[in-house]
XYZ file of C-alpha atoms in Angstrom:
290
model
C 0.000 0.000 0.000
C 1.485 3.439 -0.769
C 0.723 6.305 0.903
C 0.150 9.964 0.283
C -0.054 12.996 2.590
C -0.735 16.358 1.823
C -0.201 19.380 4.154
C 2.718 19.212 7.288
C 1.449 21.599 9.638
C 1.787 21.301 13.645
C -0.887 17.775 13.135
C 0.171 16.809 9.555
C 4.116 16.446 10.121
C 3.162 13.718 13.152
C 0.633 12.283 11.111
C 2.875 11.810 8.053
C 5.625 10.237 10.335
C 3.284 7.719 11.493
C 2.479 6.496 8.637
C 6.085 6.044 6.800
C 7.116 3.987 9.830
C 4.771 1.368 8.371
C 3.915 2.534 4.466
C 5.702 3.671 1.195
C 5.134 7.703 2.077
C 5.120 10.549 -0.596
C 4.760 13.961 0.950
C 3.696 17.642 -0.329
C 3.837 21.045 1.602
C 3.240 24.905 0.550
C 6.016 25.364 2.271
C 8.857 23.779 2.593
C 10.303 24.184 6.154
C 8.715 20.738 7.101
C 10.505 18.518 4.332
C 13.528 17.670 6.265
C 12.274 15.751 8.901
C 10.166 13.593 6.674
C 12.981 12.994 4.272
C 15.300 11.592 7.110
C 11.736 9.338 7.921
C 12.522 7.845 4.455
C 9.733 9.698 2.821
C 9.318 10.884 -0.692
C 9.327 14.388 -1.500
C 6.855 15.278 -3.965
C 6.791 18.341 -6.320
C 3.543 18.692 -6.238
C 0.434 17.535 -5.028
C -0.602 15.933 -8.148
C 2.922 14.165 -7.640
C 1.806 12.536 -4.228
C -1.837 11.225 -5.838
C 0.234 9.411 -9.442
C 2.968 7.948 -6.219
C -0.080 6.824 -3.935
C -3.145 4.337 -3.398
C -4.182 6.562 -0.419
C -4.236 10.121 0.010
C -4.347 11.670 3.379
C -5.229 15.477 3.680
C -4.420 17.711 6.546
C -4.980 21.726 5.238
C -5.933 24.304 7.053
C -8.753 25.463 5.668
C -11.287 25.523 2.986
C -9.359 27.950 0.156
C -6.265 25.698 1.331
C -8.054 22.944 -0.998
C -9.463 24.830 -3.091
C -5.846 26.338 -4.325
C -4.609 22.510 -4.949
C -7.868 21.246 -6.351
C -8.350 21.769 -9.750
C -9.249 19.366 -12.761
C -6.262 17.611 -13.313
C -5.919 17.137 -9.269
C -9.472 15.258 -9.701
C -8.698 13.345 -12.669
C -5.456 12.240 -11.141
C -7.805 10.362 -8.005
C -8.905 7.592 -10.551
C -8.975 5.017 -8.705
C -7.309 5.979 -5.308
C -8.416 6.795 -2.115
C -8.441 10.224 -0.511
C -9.339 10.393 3.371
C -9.684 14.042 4.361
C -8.318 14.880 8.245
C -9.024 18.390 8.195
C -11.915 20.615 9.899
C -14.101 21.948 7.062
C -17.534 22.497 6.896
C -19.972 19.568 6.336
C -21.091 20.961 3.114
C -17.775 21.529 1.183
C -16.627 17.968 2.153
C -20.203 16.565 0.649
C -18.988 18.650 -2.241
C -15.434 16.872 -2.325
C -17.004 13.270 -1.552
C -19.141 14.162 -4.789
C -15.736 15.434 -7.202
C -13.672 12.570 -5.782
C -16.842 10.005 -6.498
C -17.281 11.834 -10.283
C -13.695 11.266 -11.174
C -13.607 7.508 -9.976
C -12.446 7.563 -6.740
C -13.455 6.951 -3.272
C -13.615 9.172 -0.428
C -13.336 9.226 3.315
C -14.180 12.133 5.475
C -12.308 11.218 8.572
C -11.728 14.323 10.763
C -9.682 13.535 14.230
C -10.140 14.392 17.879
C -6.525 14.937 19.607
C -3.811 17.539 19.419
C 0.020 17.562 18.630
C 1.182 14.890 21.312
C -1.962 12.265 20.459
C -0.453 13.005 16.607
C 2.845 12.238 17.606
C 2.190 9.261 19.947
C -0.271 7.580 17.314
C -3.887 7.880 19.457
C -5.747 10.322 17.592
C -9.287 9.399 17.203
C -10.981 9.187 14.061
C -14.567 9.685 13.004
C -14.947 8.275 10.139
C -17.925 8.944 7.363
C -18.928 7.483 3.518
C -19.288 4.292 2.497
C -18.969 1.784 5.247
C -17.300 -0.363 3.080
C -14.736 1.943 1.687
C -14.155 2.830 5.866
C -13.460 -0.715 6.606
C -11.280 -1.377 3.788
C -9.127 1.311 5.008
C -8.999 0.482 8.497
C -5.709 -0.836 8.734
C -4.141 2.236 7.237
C -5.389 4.477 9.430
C -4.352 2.430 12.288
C -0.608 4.199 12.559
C -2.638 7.164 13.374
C -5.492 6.433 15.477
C -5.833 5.057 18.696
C -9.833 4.376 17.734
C -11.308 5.466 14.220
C -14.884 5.219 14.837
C -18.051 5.133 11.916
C -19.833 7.721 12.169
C -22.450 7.610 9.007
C -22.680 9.533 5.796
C -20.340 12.199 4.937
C -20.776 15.009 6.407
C -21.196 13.195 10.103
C -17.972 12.761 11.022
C -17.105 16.341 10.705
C -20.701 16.952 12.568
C -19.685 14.570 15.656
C -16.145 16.346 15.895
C -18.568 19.863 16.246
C -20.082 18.724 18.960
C -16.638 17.032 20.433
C -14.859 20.599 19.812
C -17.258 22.266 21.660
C -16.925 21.186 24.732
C -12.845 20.814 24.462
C -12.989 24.823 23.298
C -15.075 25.708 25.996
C -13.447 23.186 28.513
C -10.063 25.003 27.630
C -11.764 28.233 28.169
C -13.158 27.718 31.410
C -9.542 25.993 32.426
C -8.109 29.206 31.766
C -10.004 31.129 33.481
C -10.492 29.244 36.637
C -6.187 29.740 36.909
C -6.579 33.284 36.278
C -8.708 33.674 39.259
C -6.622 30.891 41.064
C -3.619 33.599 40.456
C -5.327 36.350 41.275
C -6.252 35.311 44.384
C -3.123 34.494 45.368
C -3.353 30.509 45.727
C -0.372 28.009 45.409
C -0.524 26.890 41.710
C 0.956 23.865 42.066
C -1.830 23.038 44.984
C -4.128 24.304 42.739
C -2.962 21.633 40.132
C -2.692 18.970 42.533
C -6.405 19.521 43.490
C -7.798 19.493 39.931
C -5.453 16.436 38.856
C -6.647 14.341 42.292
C -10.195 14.982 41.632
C -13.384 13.728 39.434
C -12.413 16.663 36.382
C -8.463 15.177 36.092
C -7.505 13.905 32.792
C -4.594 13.767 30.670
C -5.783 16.723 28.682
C -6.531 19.131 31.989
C -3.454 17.468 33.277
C -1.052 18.795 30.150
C -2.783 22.225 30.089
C -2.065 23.088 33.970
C 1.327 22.398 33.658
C 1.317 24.830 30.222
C 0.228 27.549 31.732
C 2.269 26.686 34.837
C 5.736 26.561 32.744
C 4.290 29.654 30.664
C 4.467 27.259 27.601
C 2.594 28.956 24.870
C 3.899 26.381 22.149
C 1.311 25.040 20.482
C -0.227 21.886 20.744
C -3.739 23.153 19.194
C -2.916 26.550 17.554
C -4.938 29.254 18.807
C -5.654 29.988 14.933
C -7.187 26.397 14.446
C -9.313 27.218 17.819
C -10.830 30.220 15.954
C -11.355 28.185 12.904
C -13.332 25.153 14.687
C -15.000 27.856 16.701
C -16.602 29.293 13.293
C -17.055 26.091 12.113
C -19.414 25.091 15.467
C -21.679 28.129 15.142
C -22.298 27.874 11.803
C -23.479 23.917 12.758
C -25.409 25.268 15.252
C -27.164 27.888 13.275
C -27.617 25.553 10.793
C -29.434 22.983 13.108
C -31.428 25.266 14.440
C -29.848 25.914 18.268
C -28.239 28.199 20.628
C -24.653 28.231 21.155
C -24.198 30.530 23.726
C -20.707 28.981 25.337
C -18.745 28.665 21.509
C -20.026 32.422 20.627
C -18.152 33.552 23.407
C -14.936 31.445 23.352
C -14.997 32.421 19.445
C -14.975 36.365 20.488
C -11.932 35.321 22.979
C -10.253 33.722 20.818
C -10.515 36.079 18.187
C -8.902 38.444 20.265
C -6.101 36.228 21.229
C -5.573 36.489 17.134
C -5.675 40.211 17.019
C -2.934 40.412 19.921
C -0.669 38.180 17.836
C -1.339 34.835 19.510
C -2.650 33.112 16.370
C 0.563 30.795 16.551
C 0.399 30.019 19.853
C -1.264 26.924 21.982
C -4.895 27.379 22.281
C -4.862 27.661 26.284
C -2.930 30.780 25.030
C -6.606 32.358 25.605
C -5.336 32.786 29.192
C -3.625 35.508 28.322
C -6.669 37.457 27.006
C -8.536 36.518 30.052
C -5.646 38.208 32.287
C -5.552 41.511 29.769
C -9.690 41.325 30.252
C -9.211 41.566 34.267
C -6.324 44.333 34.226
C -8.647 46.968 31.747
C -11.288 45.954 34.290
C -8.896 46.443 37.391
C -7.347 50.133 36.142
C -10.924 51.407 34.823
């Protein structure tokens, strides 16, 4: 089986390493910066995306965004997925990737909507989970190559579910990581002992290995990102539009989407999404001096 990947951001360079530790791997980037890693994995470096599809049975993609495809996806990109596979790992809206599932199917391929629930250290160790939609078939036949990646990859229905189940899975990590930050803002504030403030959290009913990472973030002041505070933004717009769509208030994600809009206007867009902290602390200091 020979595998493709296309995009090598903070999730896709993990992703891509995973998987040429057990397949054939052909590679493409916009930019370059991420090549050297993969090529000492073994990996191929393609010229172009086009490149990866003729060197590859399947086709992961990890892009940021919506125009990110849309600047790779042209006619000869579709006619080149004759009989492949492409599995799509990145957070679009349900709509655009019932439009891809459609191209993909029209030019003779199959398709695979398999967003994932995890950050950059479930990438790296393997345990991402999957939530896989389209043909159940096509989703079992593939099982075994998503395995590198996934610690779970779970059916979800239809395309356009997946993406739908990680809404509703994104909301409550957003506004989780929201409320996380906020609770250590007041926790400094008032003074406490951090680290007996962590302790408390970790040896209660609320620990897990996510809270457990994040504390000890915004302990060390380590704004690297895990989850980019960019991608945050991006899911957030992605939930309310869901919402909207289905009809229901979204009161929690509105708000965490106006935070974290702000931690991109103060230059934080790179950083880890519990980043949002930092807005939180600006929000009490204007309140403080006014």
């Amino acid at each position: 089986m020979r595998v493709g990947f296309l995009g090598l951001g903070v999730m896709g360079t993990p992703m891509a390493l995973n998987l040429s530790r057990r397949f054939p791997l052909s590679v493409w980037n916009r930019s370059p910066a991420k090549y050297a890693v993969l090529r000492q994995a073994g990996a191929n470096i393609a010229e172009s995306p086009i490149e990866v599809l003729e060197q590859s049975d399947v086709i992961f993609t990890m892009l940021f965004n919506e125009r990110a495809f849309d600047t790779i996806m042209d006619k000869p990109f579709y006619k080149a997925l004759a009989g492949k596979t492409l599995i799509n790992t990145s957070s679009v809206s349900a709509d655009f990737s019932q439009r891809l599932a459609a191209e993909v199917s029209q030019a003779g391929g199959d398709f695979v909507e398999m967003p994932v629930s995890g950050s950059r250290v479930p990438a790296e160790q393997g345990t991402l989970v999957g939530m896989m939609a389209g043909d159940e078939a096509v989703a079992q036949r593939i099982q075994s190559v998503v395995e590198p990646i996934t610690s779970a990859a779970i059916y979800c229905g239809p395309v356009g579910m997946g993406l739908k189940t990680k809404y509703a899975v994104n909301l409550f990590l957003i506004t989780m990581t929201a409320g996380l930050a906020e609770a250590m803002n007041l926790a400094q504030a008032q003074g406490l002992n951090l680290d007996a403030f962590a302790q408390v959290i970790q040896a209660g009913p609320m620990a897990s290995a996510y809270s457990g990472l994040k504390i000890q973030k915004m302990l060390n002041q380590d704004w690297s990102a895990q989850a980019a505070i960019k991608d945050c933004y991006n899911s957030t717009q992605l939930i309310q539009t869901a919402a909207a769509g289905s009809g229901v208030n979204s009161p929690l994600i509105q708000l965490c989407g106006t935070l974290y809009k702000q931690a991109i206007e103060s230059g934080l867009g790179e950083e880890d999404m519990i980043s949002v902290m930092k807005v939180i602390g600006a929000l009490n200091a204007e309140k403080a001096n006014s």
